[in-house]
Amino acid sequence: MNVKALSVMAYTVVLLLIAYFINTVSFIALLLLFILQLLSEIKNVLKLKIIAYFTLFFSVPLFFSVYDVVSVALSIPYFFMLIDNISKLASKRVTMGFLRTKVKIGYSVYASSIIALPITILSIFNTQILYTIALYYSLLFVQFMIANKELSKVNVSLNSYTLRVFKGDENSYEVIVSNKSKNSVNIYLETPTCENVKATLSRKFKVLSKGEQLKIGLKIYGKLIGESVLTLKIILTDNNLLAKKTIALKPKVIVIPQYKLALRAAIILLSRLAQLQRTVKLTEYTVKGLTGRTRRGEYYGVRAYVPGDEISSIHWKKSVSKQTLVVKDYRRKPFGTLIVLCDLTSKTFNELDDLVYTLLSTLIYETLRDPMQTIYLAIYDKQRMHLNVVGENVSRALLKTVKYLQKTPLKTLKEAIEAHLDKPSLEVLRSSIVKNIPLTVAEVSGLKDKLFENNGYVFLSKIAKVVKPPANIVLIHGNVLEKHTYSLVEYNVKTIGYSIVEAKKPKPRILYEKAKKEPLIVGVKPIG
């Protein structure tokens, strides 16, 4: 029981003493209500408190009707206790569903107005009740106006007017809420909506104290390339739930094609690679000038001397300890062969962006793993071959791909690509390959004509005469083709003995960081 409740109970005792000298019936009735008030405070039952203070507010003017209009003012302390307990009950029981409704008043005002409606009907029979009702709604209106004014002092903003994110990547922003009102406020944030991005909040509900500032994380994930508007609704209520205010933030959202960041990552990687290769050449030249020998690979240890080994390669200290001649063993890691088929046939710009990004990220990953790896690369669509690289190292293939994309922007490329996709004549592609079920002879022959028209398959047929298994093949194509020609391509290459390797497709910022910071090794270790 708090001080406020004790004060109102003491006030009721004073009214009891006055009623004792005025009217016995009024005294007995008020005594019963006092007992109800006392029990509700001792038991601390909110519903019982609301009944007690509601009954006291409308009964006291009738008990002291001898004072006419003045008696109405005697019930004012019970009004504030009633509102206080209604707000406490509301904060415990009311769900956020009410906050999301179009009702512009707080729950306490709404509930208080509803429960007083039956009493309003009785006011036509009694003037005293009419005065009490008038006082009740007047106090309710004043409370609402004060709370509403305080809510206007709460500022809500974003830390950026324009939200930018790469397609397929995430970016984080902040919703900043500053409470400059005299009271604490309840803040509820609805789930943001936007066509081009998926947006999530770090938290949706918070009680903000007086003078407090809150920063709520807003994370957006790029889905569709282009510009749009994100709608974020913030609902504010005072601590007594008397008033409600809705603030709508509508920042501009720009989803950037992910291939642009991949292109930037590729340029950085190629720049690092060129610098590292210059360092390697300088290192080899310096070592040869000083010692008369060139370090031709990464140091793996020592091996026994065989006739024909250079004298300069003898490891003298190890030879003395082993009592036999040993030489330093410099070896290069054997380079594997990679075949990449990238079909740019697509129906939308977003799909084309996905394909180009997947191609660049795969080449970046392979360059980081082994820049000297041999690659056979074909970039094509249904109509023509755009670029092919035959038997060169993967870093060179990456360079040629970057130059081609810089010369031919994606929008221009999209205009040149026409996707006229035919449905397969047979339902052989009902996820048979996904389930590792071999295709039948009839199913294979049904798609043979379609297969021979594919530029990638024609390229692969020529390469297969030069590159014998084992070799890794990466197939990059749109979802519209996932259960079309490439199911048969996979079947054929697996039958021959090639391995299908999944294309690399990390988030754009992860790819960018790898290209920027991941260590590189080119043949020999650079100094430093």
Coordinates of C-alpha atoms in Angstrom, one line a residue:
M1 CA 0.0 0.0 0.0
N2 CA 1.6 3.3 -1.1
V3 CA 1.4 6.8 0.3
K4 CA -1.1 7.9 -2.3
A5 CA -3.5 5.1 -1.4
L6 CA -3.2 5.8 2.3
S7 CA -3.9 9.5 1.8
V8 CA -7.1 8.7 -0.2
M9 CA -8.2 6.2 2.6
A10 CA -7.6 8.9 5.2
Y11 CA -9.7 11.2 3.0
T12 CA -12.6 8.6 3.0
V13 CA -12.4 8.5 6.9
V14 CA -12.8 12.3 7.0
L15 CA -15.9 12.0 4.7
L16 CA -17.2 9.3 7.0
L17 CA -17.1 11.6 10.0
I18 CA -18.9 14.3 8.1
A19 CA -21.5 11.8 6.9
Y20 CA -22.1 10.7 10.5
F21 CA -23.5 14.1 11.4
I22 CA -25.5 14.6 8.1
N23 CA -27.3 11.3 7.4
T24 CA -27.2 7.9 9.0
V25 CA -28.0 6.1 5.7
S26 CA -25.2 8.0 3.9
F27 CA -22.9 7.1 6.7
I28 CA -23.7 3.4 6.6
A29 CA -23.4 3.3 2.8
L30 CA -20.1 5.1 2.8
L31 CA -18.8 2.8 5.6
L32 CA -19.5 -0.2 3.4
L33 CA -17.7 1.4 0.5
F34 CA -14.8 2.2 2.8
I35 CA -14.6 -1.4 3.8
L36 CA -14.5 -2.4 0.1
Q37 CA -11.8 0.2 -0.5
L38 CA -9.8 -1.1 2.5
L39 CA -10.1 -4.8 1.4
S40 CA -9.1 -3.9 -2.2
E41 CA -5.9 -2.1 -1.0
I42 CA -5.0 -4.9 1.5
K43 CA -5.6 -7.7 -1.1
N44 CA -4.0 -5.5 -3.8
V45 CA -6.5 -6.7 -6.4
L46 CA -6.7 -4.2 -9.3
K47 CA -10.2 -5.2 -10.5
L48 CA -11.5 -4.7 -6.9
K49 CA -9.8 -1.4 -6.6
I50 CA -11.4 -0.2 -9.9
I51 CA -14.8 -1.2 -8.6
A52 CA -14.2 0.5 -5.2
Y53 CA -13.0 3.8 -6.6
F54 CA -15.5 3.9 -9.4
T55 CA -18.4 3.4 -6.9
L56 CA -16.9 6.0 -4.5
F57 CA -16.6 8.6 -7.3
F58 CA -20.2 8.4 -8.3
S59 CA -21.7 7.7 -4.8
V60 CA -20.0 10.5 -2.7
P61 CA -21.9 13.3 -4.5
L62 CA -25.2 11.5 -3.7
F63 CA -24.3 11.0 -0.1
F64 CA -23.5 14.7 0.3
S65 CA -26.3 16.0 -1.9
V66 CA -27.1 18.6 0.7
Y67 CA -24.1 20.6 -0.5
D68 CA -25.6 20.6 -4.0
V69 CA -22.9 21.2 -6.7
V70 CA -20.1 21.4 -4.2
S71 CA -20.6 17.8 -3.3
V72 CA -19.5 16.8 -6.8
A73 CA -16.0 18.2 -6.1
L74 CA -15.6 15.8 -3.1
S75 CA -15.2 12.8 -5.4
I76 CA -12.2 14.2 -7.4
P77 CA -9.5 12.2 -5.4
Y78 CA -11.2 9.0 -6.3
F79 CA -11.0 9.8 -10.0
F80 CA -7.2 9.9 -10.0
M81 CA -7.1 6.6 -8.1
L82 CA -9.5 5.1 -10.6
I83 CA -7.4 6.1 -13.6
D84 CA -4.2 5.0 -12.0
N85 CA -5.6 1.5 -11.3
I86 CA -7.1 1.2 -14.8
S87 CA -3.7 2.0 -16.3
K88 CA -2.0 -0.6 -14.1
L89 CA -4.5 -3.2 -15.2
A90 CA -4.2 -2.2 -18.8
S91 CA -0.4 -2.4 -18.7
K92 CA -0.6 -5.9 -17.4
R93 CA -3.4 -7.3 -19.5
V94 CA -3.6 -5.2 -22.7
T95 CA -1.8 -6.7 -25.6
M96 CA -0.1 -4.7 -28.4
G97 CA -3.1 -5.4 -30.5
F98 CA -4.9 -2.3 -29.1
L99 CA -1.9 -0.2 -29.8
R100 CA -2.1 -1.3 -33.5
T101 CA -5.7 -0.2 -33.8
K102 CA -6.7 3.1 -35.4
V103 CA -8.1 4.4 -32.0
K104 CA -6.2 7.6 -31.3
I105 CA -6.8 7.7 -27.6
G106 CA -5.0 5.7 -24.9
Y107 CA -6.5 2.5 -23.5
S108 CA -7.2 4.1 -20.1
V109 CA -9.3 6.9 -21.6
Y110 CA -11.0 4.4 -23.8
A111 CA -11.8 2.0 -21.0
S112 CA -12.8 4.8 -18.6
S113 CA -15.2 6.2 -21.1
I114 CA -16.9 2.8 -21.7
I115 CA -17.4 1.9 -18.1
A116 CA -19.1 5.2 -17.3
L117 CA -21.7 4.9 -20.1
P118 CA -24.3 3.1 -18.0
I119 CA -24.1 5.9 -15.4
T120 CA -24.6 8.5 -18.1
I121 CA -28.1 7.1 -18.8
L122 CA -29.1 7.6 -15.1
S123 CA -28.2 11.3 -15.4
I124 CA -31.5 12.0 -17.0
F125 CA -33.2 11.1 -13.7
N126 CA -30.9 12.9 -11.3
T127 CA -29.2 16.3 -11.5
Q128 CA -26.5 15.3 -9.1
I129 CA -25.5 12.4 -11.3
L130 CA -25.5 14.7 -14.3
Y131 CA -23.0 17.0 -12.6
T132 CA -20.9 14.0 -11.6
I133 CA -20.8 12.7 -15.1
A134 CA -19.9 16.1 -16.5
L135 CA -17.0 16.3 -14.0
Y136 CA -15.9 12.8 -14.8
Y137 CA -15.6 13.3 -18.5
S138 CA -14.1 16.8 -18.0
L139 CA -11.3 15.4 -15.9
L140 CA -10.8 12.6 -18.3
F141 CA -10.4 15.1 -21.2
V142 CA -8.0 17.3 -19.3
Q143 CA -5.9 14.2 -18.4
F144 CA -5.9 13.2 -22.0
M145 CA -4.8 16.6 -23.3
I146 CA -1.9 16.9 -20.8
A147 CA -0.7 13.4 -21.7
N148 CA -1.0 14.1 -25.4
K149 CA 1.0 17.3 -25.0
E150 CA 3.8 15.5 -23.2
L151 CA 3.9 12.8 -26.0
S152 CA 4.6 15.6 -28.6
K153 CA 7.9 16.2 -26.8
V154 CA 9.2 12.7 -27.8
N155 CA 11.4 12.8 -30.9
V156 CA 11.9 9.9 -33.2
S157 CA 14.3 9.8 -36.1
L158 CA 16.7 7.6 -38.2
N159 CA 20.5 8.1 -38.3
S160 CA 20.2 8.3 -42.1
Y161 CA 17.6 9.8 -44.5
T162 CA 18.5 7.2 -47.2
L163 CA 19.0 3.5 -46.4
R164 CA 21.4 1.7 -48.8
V165 CA 22.1 -2.0 -49.0
F166 CA 23.6 -4.4 -51.6
K167 CA 21.3 -7.0 -52.9
G168 CA 21.7 -10.3 -51.0
D169 CA 23.5 -8.4 -48.2
E170 CA 22.6 -6.8 -44.8
N171 CA 23.2 -3.3 -43.5
S172 CA 22.4 -1.8 -40.1
Y173 CA 20.9 1.5 -39.1
E174 CA 19.5 3.0 -35.9
V175 CA 16.1 4.4 -34.9
I176 CA 16.8 7.1 -32.3
V177 CA 14.1 7.9 -29.7
S178 CA 14.6 10.9 -27.3
N179 CA 12.1 11.4 -24.5
K180 CA 12.0 15.1 -23.6
S181 CA 8.7 14.9 -21.7
K182 CA 8.2 15.0 -18.0
N183 CA 7.1 11.4 -17.7
S184 CA 8.1 8.0 -18.9
V185 CA 6.6 6.8 -22.2
N186 CA 5.9 3.4 -23.7
I187 CA 7.3 2.8 -27.2
Y188 CA 6.1 0.1 -29.5
L189 CA 7.6 -0.3 -33.0
E190 CA 5.7 -2.2 -35.7
T191 CA 7.5 -4.5 -38.1
P192 CA 8.8 -2.3 -41.0
T193 CA 7.4 -2.9 -44.4
C194 CA 9.2 -2.4 -47.8
E195 CA 9.0 -4.1 -51.2
N196 CA 12.7 -4.2 -51.9
V197 CA 14.1 -5.2 -48.5
K198 CA 13.4 -7.3 -45.5
A199 CA 13.7 -5.2 -42.4
T200 CA 14.0 -6.4 -38.7
L201 CA 14.3 -4.5 -35.4
S202 CA 16.5 -5.3 -32.5
R203 CA 13.6 -4.7 -30.1
K204 CA 9.9 -3.7 -30.5
F205 CA 8.8 -2.5 -27.0
K206 CA 10.5 -0.4 -24.4
V207 CA 9.6 1.9 -21.5
L208 CA 11.6 5.1 -21.9
S209 CA 12.3 7.1 -18.7
K210 CA 12.2 10.9 -18.5
G211 CA 15.2 12.4 -20.4
E212 CA 16.4 9.0 -21.7
Q213 CA 17.5 8.4 -25.3
L214 CA 17.1 5.0 -26.9
K215 CA 18.8 3.6 -30.0
I216 CA 17.0 0.7 -31.6
G217 CA 18.9 -1.3 -34.3
L218 CA 17.3 -1.6 -37.8
K219 CA 18.7 -4.3 -40.0
I220 CA 17.8 -4.4 -43.7
Y221 CA 18.4 -7.2 -46.1
G222 CA 18.4 -6.4 -49.9
K223 CA 15.9 -8.5 -51.9
L224 CA 15.2 -6.6 -55.1
I225 CA 17.3 -4.1 -56.9
G226 CA 15.9 -0.5 -57.2
E227 CA 14.5 2.3 -55.1
S228 CA 11.5 2.1 -52.7
V229 CA 10.2 3.5 -49.5
L230 CA 10.4 1.8 -46.1
T231 CA 7.5 2.4 -43.7
L232 CA 8.2 2.2 -40.0
K233 CA 5.4 3.0 -37.5
I234 CA 6.3 4.0 -33.9
I235 CA 3.4 4.0 -31.4
L236 CA 3.9 6.1 -28.2
T237 CA 1.8 6.1 -25.1
D238 CA 2.2 7.8 -21.7
N239 CA 2.8 5.7 -18.6
N240 CA -0.9 5.9 -17.6
L241 CA -2.0 4.9 -21.2
L242 CA -4.2 8.0 -21.5
A243 CA -2.9 9.2 -24.8
K244 CA -1.5 7.5 -27.9
K245 CA 0.5 8.9 -30.8
T246 CA 1.6 7.3 -34.0
I247 CA 4.8 8.4 -35.8
A248 CA 5.5 7.1 -39.3
L249 CA 9.0 7.2 -40.7
K250 CA 9.3 6.8 -44.4
P251 CA 13.0 6.8 -45.5
K252 CA 14.1 6.1 -49.0
V253 CA 15.6 2.7 -49.6
I254 CA 18.1 2.0 -52.4
V255 CA 19.1 -1.7 -53.1
I256 CA 22.4 -1.7 -55.1
P257 CA 23.2 -4.5 -57.5
Q258 CA 25.5 -6.9 -55.6
Y259 CA 27.8 -7.5 -58.7
K260 CA 29.1 -3.9 -58.2
L261 CA 30.7 -4.7 -54.9
A262 CA 32.0 -8.0 -56.3
L263 CA 33.5 -6.1 -59.2
R264 CA 35.2 -3.7 -56.7
A265 CA 36.4 -6.7 -54.7
A266 CA 37.8 -8.3 -57.8
I267 CA 39.7 -5.1 -58.8
I268 CA 41.2 -4.9 -55.3
L269 CA 42.2 -8.5 -55.4
L270 CA 43.9 -8.1 -58.8
S271 CA 45.7 -5.0 -57.6
R272 CA 47.0 -6.9 -54.5
L273 CA 48.0 -9.8 -56.8
A274 CA 49.9 -7.6 -59.2
Q275 CA 51.8 -5.9 -56.3
L276 CA 52.6 -9.3 -54.7
Q277 CA 53.9 -10.7 -58.0
R278 CA 56.2 -7.7 -58.4
T279 CA 57.5 -8.4 -54.9
V280 CA 58.0 -12.0 -55.7
K281 CA 60.0 -11.2 -58.8
L282 CA 62.1 -8.7 -56.9
T283 CA 62.7 -11.2 -54.2
E284 CA 63.9 -13.9 -56.7
Y285 CA 66.1 -11.4 -58.5
T286 CA 67.7 -10.1 -55.2
V287 CA 68.3 -13.6 -53.9
K288 CA 69.8 -14.7 -57.2
G289 CA 72.1 -11.6 -57.3
L290 CA 73.4 -12.2 -53.8
T291 CA 73.7 -15.9 -53.6
G292 CA 73.7 -17.0 -57.3
R293 CA 70.5 -19.2 -56.8
T294 CA 66.9 -18.7 -57.3
R295 CA 64.2 -19.8 -54.9
R296 CA 61.8 -21.6 -57.2
G297 CA 59.0 -22.6 -54.8
E298 CA 57.8 -22.9 -51.3
Y299 CA 60.3 -24.6 -48.8
Y300 CA 59.0 -28.1 -47.9
G301 CA 62.1 -29.4 -46.0
V302 CA 65.1 -31.4 -47.1
R303 CA 65.6 -34.6 -49.2
A304 CA 68.6 -36.8 -50.0
Y305 CA 71.0 -35.5 -52.6
V306 CA 70.8 -37.1 -56.1
P307 CA 73.3 -36.6 -58.9
G308 CA 72.3 -33.5 -60.9
D309 CA 71.2 -31.3 -58.0
E310 CA 72.9 -27.9 -57.8
I311 CA 75.6 -27.5 -55.3
S312 CA 74.0 -24.3 -54.1
S313 CA 70.9 -26.2 -53.0
I314 CA 72.8 -28.4 -50.5
H315 CA 71.7 -27.8 -46.9
W316 CA 75.2 -27.9 -45.3
K317 CA 74.1 -27.8 -41.6
K318 CA 71.6 -30.6 -42.1
S319 CA 74.2 -32.6 -44.1
V320 CA 76.7 -32.4 -41.2
S321 CA 74.1 -33.5 -38.6
K322 CA 72.8 -36.3 -40.8
Q323 CA 76.3 -37.4 -42.0
T324 CA 75.1 -37.5 -45.6
L325 CA 74.3 -34.9 -48.3
V326 CA 70.8 -33.4 -48.2
V327 CA 69.4 -30.6 -50.3
K328 CA 66.7 -28.0 -49.7
D329 CA 63.4 -29.2 -51.3
Y330 CA 61.4 -26.4 -53.0
R331 CA 58.2 -27.6 -54.5
R332 CA 55.2 -26.0 -56.1
K333 CA 51.7 -27.4 -55.3
P334 CA 50.3 -29.2 -58.3
F335 CA 47.6 -27.0 -59.9
G336 CA 44.2 -28.4 -60.5
T337 CA 41.9 -27.8 -63.4
L338 CA 38.6 -25.9 -63.2
I339 CA 35.9 -25.6 -65.8
V340 CA 33.3 -22.8 -65.3
L341 CA 30.2 -22.6 -67.4
C342 CA 28.2 -19.4 -66.7
D343 CA 24.9 -19.1 -68.6
L344 CA 23.6 -15.5 -68.3
T345 CA 20.1 -16.3 -69.8
S346 CA 17.7 -14.6 -67.4
K347 CA 14.3 -13.1 -67.3
T348 CA 14.9 -10.2 -64.8
F349 CA 17.6 -7.8 -64.0
N350 CA 17.8 -9.2 -60.4
E351 CA 18.4 -12.7 -61.8
L352 CA 21.1 -11.5 -64.1
D353 CA 22.8 -9.7 -61.1
D354 CA 22.7 -12.9 -59.2
L355 CA 24.4 -14.8 -62.0
V356 CA 27.2 -12.2 -62.5
Y357 CA 27.8 -11.9 -58.8
T358 CA 28.0 -15.7 -58.4
L359 CA 30.5 -15.8 -61.3
L360 CA 32.7 -13.1 -59.8
S361 CA 32.6 -14.5 -56.3
T362 CA 33.5 -18.0 -57.6
L363 CA 36.5 -16.6 -59.5
I364 CA 37.6 -14.5 -56.5
Y365 CA 37.5 -17.5 -54.2
E366 CA 39.4 -19.7 -56.7
T367 CA 42.0 -16.9 -57.1
L368 CA 42.5 -16.6 -53.3
R369 CA 42.8 -20.4 -53.1
D370 CA 45.3 -20.8 -56.0
P371 CA 45.9 -17.9 -58.4
M372 CA 47.9 -20.2 -60.8
Q373 CA 45.1 -22.8 -61.1
T374 CA 44.3 -23.6 -64.7
I375 CA 40.8 -22.6 -65.8
Y376 CA 38.5 -23.0 -68.7
L377 CA 35.8 -20.4 -68.6
A378 CA 32.7 -19.7 -70.8
I379 CA 30.3 -16.8 -70.3
Y380 CA 27.3 -17.0 -72.7
D381 CA 23.6 -16.8 -73.0
K382 CA 21.1 -18.6 -75.3
Q383 CA 22.0 -16.4 -78.2
R384 CA 25.7 -16.0 -78.2
M385 CA 29.1 -16.5 -76.4
H386 CA 30.2 -13.4 -74.5
L387 CA 33.6 -14.4 -73.2
N388 CA 35.7 -17.6 -73.1
V389 CA 39.1 -18.3 -71.5
V390 CA 40.9 -21.5 -72.5
G391 CA 43.7 -23.0 -70.4
E392 CA 44.8 -19.8 -68.6
N393 CA 45.3 -19.3 -64.9
V394 CA 42.3 -18.2 -62.8
S395 CA 43.7 -14.8 -62.0
R396 CA 44.0 -14.1 -65.7
A397 CA 40.4 -15.2 -66.2
L398 CA 39.3 -12.9 -63.4
L399 CA 41.0 -10.0 -65.0
K400 CA 39.4 -10.7 -68.4
T401 CA 36.0 -11.0 -66.8
V402 CA 36.4 -7.7 -64.9
K403 CA 37.4 -5.9 -68.1
Y404 CA 34.5 -7.3 -70.0
L405 CA 32.0 -6.3 -67.3
Q406 CA 33.5 -2.8 -67.1
K407 CA 33.1 -2.4 -70.9
T408 CA 29.6 -3.9 -70.9
P409 CA 27.4 -2.6 -68.0
L410 CA 24.8 -5.0 -66.7
K411 CA 21.9 -3.0 -68.0
T412 CA 23.4 -3.1 -71.5
L413 CA 24.0 -6.8 -71.1
K414 CA 20.4 -7.4 -70.0
E415 CA 19.1 -5.7 -73.1
A416 CA 21.2 -8.0 -75.3
I417 CA 19.9 -11.1 -73.5
E418 CA 16.5 -12.5 -74.5
A419 CA 15.2 -15.3 -72.5
H420 CA 12.8 -17.5 -74.4
L421 CA 12.7 -20.6 -72.2
D422 CA 10.9 -23.6 -73.5
K423 CA 9.4 -26.1 -71.1
P424 CA 11.0 -29.5 -71.3
S425 CA 9.2 -32.0 -73.5
L426 CA 9.4 -34.6 -70.8
E427 CA 9.1 -34.3 -67.1
V428 CA 12.5 -35.8 -66.6
L429 CA 13.5 -32.9 -64.4
R430 CA 11.2 -33.5 -61.5
S431 CA 14.2 -33.2 -59.1
S432 CA 15.6 -36.6 -60.3
I433 CA 19.1 -35.2 -60.3
V434 CA 18.5 -33.6 -56.8
K435 CA 17.4 -37.1 -55.5
N436 CA 20.4 -38.7 -57.3
I437 CA 18.1 -40.9 -59.4
P438 CA 19.8 -41.8 -62.7
L439 CA 18.0 -40.6 -65.9
T440 CA 16.6 -43.3 -68.2
V441 CA 17.7 -43.7 -71.8
A442 CA 14.3 -42.4 -73.0
E443 CA 14.6 -39.4 -70.7
V444 CA 18.1 -38.6 -72.0
S445 CA 17.1 -38.8 -75.6
G446 CA 14.1 -36.6 -75.1
L447 CA 16.4 -33.7 -74.2
K448 CA 19.2 -34.4 -76.6
D449 CA 18.2 -31.8 -79.2
K450 CA 17.9 -29.1 -76.5
L451 CA 21.3 -30.0 -75.1
F452 CA 23.1 -29.6 -78.4
E453 CA 21.8 -26.1 -78.8
N454 CA 23.3 -25.0 -75.5
N455 CA 26.5 -22.8 -76.0
G456 CA 27.9 -24.0 -72.7
Y457 CA 27.6 -27.7 -73.6
V458 CA 29.2 -27.1 -77.0
F459 CA 32.1 -25.4 -75.3
L460 CA 32.3 -28.2 -72.8
S461 CA 32.3 -30.8 -75.5
K462 CA 35.4 -29.2 -77.1
I463 CA 37.2 -28.8 -73.7
A464 CA 36.5 -32.5 -72.8
K465 CA 38.8 -33.5 -75.6
V466 CA 41.7 -31.6 -74.0
V467 CA 40.9 -31.8 -70.2
K468 CA 40.4 -35.4 -69.1
P469 CA 38.9 -36.4 -65.7
P470 CA 39.4 -35.8 -62.9
A471 CA 38.5 -32.1 -63.1
N472 CA 36.0 -29.8 -61.3
I473 CA 33.1 -28.2 -63.1
V474 CA 31.1 -25.3 -61.8
L475 CA 27.7 -24.7 -63.5
I476 CA 26.2 -21.2 -63.0
H477 CA 22.7 -20.6 -64.3
G478 CA 19.4 -19.0 -63.4
N479 CA 16.7 -20.7 -61.4
V480 CA 14.5 -20.8 -64.5
L481 CA 17.0 -23.3 -65.9
E482 CA 17.6 -25.3 -62.8
K483 CA 15.4 -28.1 -63.9
H484 CA 16.0 -27.7 -67.6
T485 CA 19.0 -28.4 -69.8
Y486 CA 21.6 -28.4 -66.9
S487 CA 20.1 -31.4 -65.2
L488 CA 21.2 -33.3 -68.3
V489 CA 24.5 -31.6 -68.4
E490 CA 25.2 -32.7 -64.8
Y491 CA 24.1 -36.2 -65.6
N492 CA 26.5 -36.4 -68.6
V493 CA 29.6 -34.9 -66.9
K494 CA 29.1 -37.1 -63.9
T495 CA 28.9 -40.2 -66.2
I496 CA 32.2 -39.2 -67.8
G497 CA 33.9 -38.8 -64.4
Y498 CA 34.0 -35.0 -63.8
S499 CA 33.0 -33.6 -60.4
I500 CA 30.3 -31.0 -60.0
V501 CA 31.4 -28.2 -57.6
E502 CA 29.0 -25.8 -56.1
A503 CA 29.5 -22.1 -57.0
K504 CA 30.6 -19.8 -54.3
K505 CA 28.1 -17.1 -53.2
P506 CA 28.8 -15.5 -49.9
K507 CA 27.3 -12.2 -48.8
P508 CA 28.7 -9.2 -50.7
R509 CA 30.5 -7.6 -47.7
I510 CA 32.1 -10.9 -46.7
L511 CA 33.4 -11.4 -50.2
Y512 CA 34.7 -7.8 -50.2
E513 CA 36.6 -8.3 -46.9
K514 CA 38.1 -11.6 -48.1
A515 CA 39.3 -10.0 -51.3
K516 CA 40.8 -7.1 -49.4
K517 CA 42.4 -8.9 -46.5
E518 CA 42.9 -12.7 -47.0
P519 CA 46.6 -13.6 -47.5
L520 CA 47.8 -14.5 -50.9
I521 CA 50.5 -17.0 -52.0
V522 CA 52.0 -16.8 -55.5
G523 CA 54.5 -19.6 -56.1
V524 CA 57.0 -18.3 -53.5
K525 CA 56.5 -16.5 -50.2
P526 CA 57.1 -12.7 -50.5
I527 CA 59.5 -11.0 -48.1
G528 CA 57.9 -9.5 -45.0

